Amino acid sequence: MALLPIFFIVIVAMWFLMIRPQQRRQREAQQMQAMLVPDTKVMLTSGIFGVVREITDDYVLVEVADDMAIKVVRAAIGRVLPAEFGEPTEETDPTAEAETTAEVESSAEVGPAEPKENE
């Protein structure tokens, strides 16, 4: 009989530590999926990034490349990304990087390798 209160306390503690957080995450995911609108940037649970193009009750059409879209269930939407995600930044300039690479390659001396003679 003395173990019954301890058993009850352990069950309640497990519920608060394991089940409640899982229910909260599930509720947050359902809210996020219910708030989806077209032109929202998303990441799927598989790690694929894309833009929502069409939403129905059963599925979401996600554009993953130009003129290429995939149809996924709503539960496959892992998270909504910020609007500026994936936009080029001012710090990234591909032409400057290409010029630097060309300068390094042109400054390196390239000549025929001469074999060393063993004495």
CSV table of C-alpha atoms in Angstrom, one decimal:
chain,number,residue,atom,x,y,z
A,1,MET,CA,0.0,0.0,0.0
A,2,ALA,CA,2.9,2.4,0.7
A,3,LEU,CA,4.1,2.0,-2.9
A,4,LEU,CA,0.8,3.2,-4.4
A,5,PRO,CA,1.4,7.0,-3.8
A,6,ILE,CA,4.9,6.7,-5.1
A,7,PHE,CA,3.7,4.9,-8.2
A,8,PHE,CA,1.0,7.6,-8.7
A,9,ILE,CA,3.7,10.4,-8.4
A,10,VAL,CA,5.9,8.7,-10.9
A,11,ILE,CA,3.1,8.4,-13.4
A,12,VAL,CA,2.2,12.1,-13.0
A,13,ALA,CA,5.8,13.1,-13.3
A,14,MET,CA,6.2,11.1,-16.5
A,15,TRP,CA,3.0,12.7,-17.9
A,16,PHE,CA,4.4,16.2,-17.3
A,17,LEU,CA,7.9,15.4,-18.5
A,18,MET,CA,7.1,13.4,-21.6
A,19,ILE,CA,3.5,13.6,-22.8
A,20,ARG,CA,2.8,17.3,-22.2
A,21,PRO,CA,5.7,18.6,-24.3
A,22,GLN,CA,4.8,16.2,-27.1
A,23,GLN,CA,1.2,17.5,-27.1
A,24,ARG,CA,2.5,21.1,-27.1
A,25,ARG,CA,4.8,20.4,-30.1
A,26,GLN,CA,2.0,18.7,-32.0
A,27,ARG,CA,-0.4,21.6,-31.3
A,28,GLU,CA,2.2,24.1,-32.5
A,29,ALA,CA,2.7,22.1,-35.7
A,30,GLN,CA,-1.0,22.0,-36.4
A,31,GLN,CA,-1.3,25.7,-35.9
A,32,MET,CA,1.6,26.4,-38.2
A,33,GLN,CA,0.2,24.1,-40.9
A,34,ALA,CA,-3.2,25.8,-40.6
A,35,MET,CA,-1.7,29.2,-41.1
A,36,LEU,CA,0.1,28.4,-44.3
A,37,VAL,CA,-0.6,30.8,-47.2
A,38,PRO,CA,0.7,30.8,-50.8
A,39,ASP,CA,4.2,32.3,-51.3
A,40,THR,CA,5.4,31.2,-47.9
A,41,LYS,CA,8.9,29.8,-47.7
A,42,VAL,CA,9.0,26.4,-46.0
A,43,MET,CA,11.3,23.5,-45.1
A,44,LEU,CA,9.8,20.1,-45.4
A,45,THR,CA,10.5,17.4,-42.8
A,46,SER,CA,12.7,15.7,-45.3
A,47,GLY,CA,14.9,18.8,-45.5
A,48,ILE,CA,13.7,20.1,-48.9
A,49,PHE,CA,13.3,23.8,-49.1
A,50,GLY,CA,10.6,25.4,-51.2
A,51,VAL,CA,7.8,27.9,-51.6
A,52,VAL,CA,4.1,27.1,-51.1
A,53,ARG,CA,2.2,27.6,-54.3
A,54,GLU,CA,-1.2,26.0,-53.6
A,55,ILE,CA,-3.0,24.7,-50.6
A,56,THR,CA,-5.9,22.3,-50.4
A,57,ASP,CA,-7.5,20.4,-47.5
A,58,ASP,CA,-5.3,17.3,-48.2
A,59,TYR,CA,-2.1,18.5,-49.7
A,60,VAL,CA,0.3,21.4,-50.3
A,61,LEU,CA,1.9,22.1,-53.6
A,62,VAL,CA,5.5,23.2,-52.9
A,63,GLU,CA,7.7,24.7,-55.6
A,64,VAL,CA,11.3,23.5,-55.1
A,65,ALA,CA,12.8,24.9,-58.3
A,66,ASP,CA,11.7,27.0,-61.3
A,67,ASP,CA,8.7,25.3,-62.8
A,68,MET,CA,9.1,22.3,-60.6
A,69,ALA,CA,6.7,21.6,-57.8
A,70,ILE,CA,6.0,18.6,-55.6
A,71,LYS,CA,2.7,17.7,-53.9
A,72,VAL,CA,3.1,16.8,-50.2
A,73,VAL,CA,0.7,16.3,-47.3
A,74,ARG,CA,0.3,19.1,-44.8
A,75,ALA,CA,2.2,17.1,-42.1
A,76,ALA,CA,5.3,17.2,-44.3
A,77,ILE,CA,5.8,20.9,-43.7
A,78,GLY,CA,8.4,21.0,-41.0
A,79,ARG,CA,8.7,24.7,-40.4
A,80,VAL,CA,8.0,28.1,-42.0
A,81,LEU,CA,11.1,30.1,-42.9
A,82,PRO,CA,11.5,33.9,-42.6
A,83,ALA,CA,10.7,35.8,-45.8
A,84,GLU,CA,14.3,36.9,-46.3
A,85,PHE,CA,15.6,33.3,-46.1
A,86,GLY,CA,17.7,32.3,-49.1
A,87,GLU,CA,17.9,35.9,-50.5
A,88,PRO,CA,21.4,36.9,-51.6
A,89,THR,CA,23.2,39.2,-49.1
A,90,GLU,CA,25.4,42.2,-49.9
A,91,GLU,CA,28.4,40.4,-48.5
A,92,THR,CA,28.1,37.7,-51.1
A,93,ASP,CA,29.5,38.9,-54.4
A,94,PRO,CA,30.2,36.0,-56.8
A,95,THR,CA,32.2,38.2,-59.2
A,96,ALA,CA,34.6,39.4,-56.5
A,97,GLU,CA,35.2,35.8,-55.5
A,98,ALA,CA,35.9,34.7,-59.1
A,99,GLU,CA,38.3,37.6,-59.5
A,100,THR,CA,40.2,36.7,-56.4
A,101,THR,CA,40.4,33.0,-57.5
A,102,ALA,CA,41.7,34.1,-60.9
A,103,GLU,CA,44.4,36.3,-59.3
A,104,VAL,CA,45.6,33.5,-57.1
A,105,GLU,CA,45.8,31.1,-60.0
A,106,SER,CA,47.7,33.5,-62.3
A,107,SER,CA,50.2,34.3,-59.6
A,108,ALA,CA,51.2,30.7,-59.0
A,109,GLU,CA,54.2,29.6,-61.0
A,110,VAL,CA,53.7,26.5,-63.0
A,111,GLY,CA,56.6,24.7,-64.6
A,112,PRO,CA,57.7,21.3,-65.5
A,113,ALA,CA,58.7,19.1,-62.6
A,114,GLU,CA,62.2,17.9,-62.9
A,115,PRO,CA,62.9,14.4,-61.4
A,116,LYS,CA,65.6,14.2,-58.8
A,117,GLU,CA,68.5,12.0,-59.5
A,118,ASN,CA,69.5,9.5,-56.9
A,119,GLU,CA,73.2,9.5,-56.2
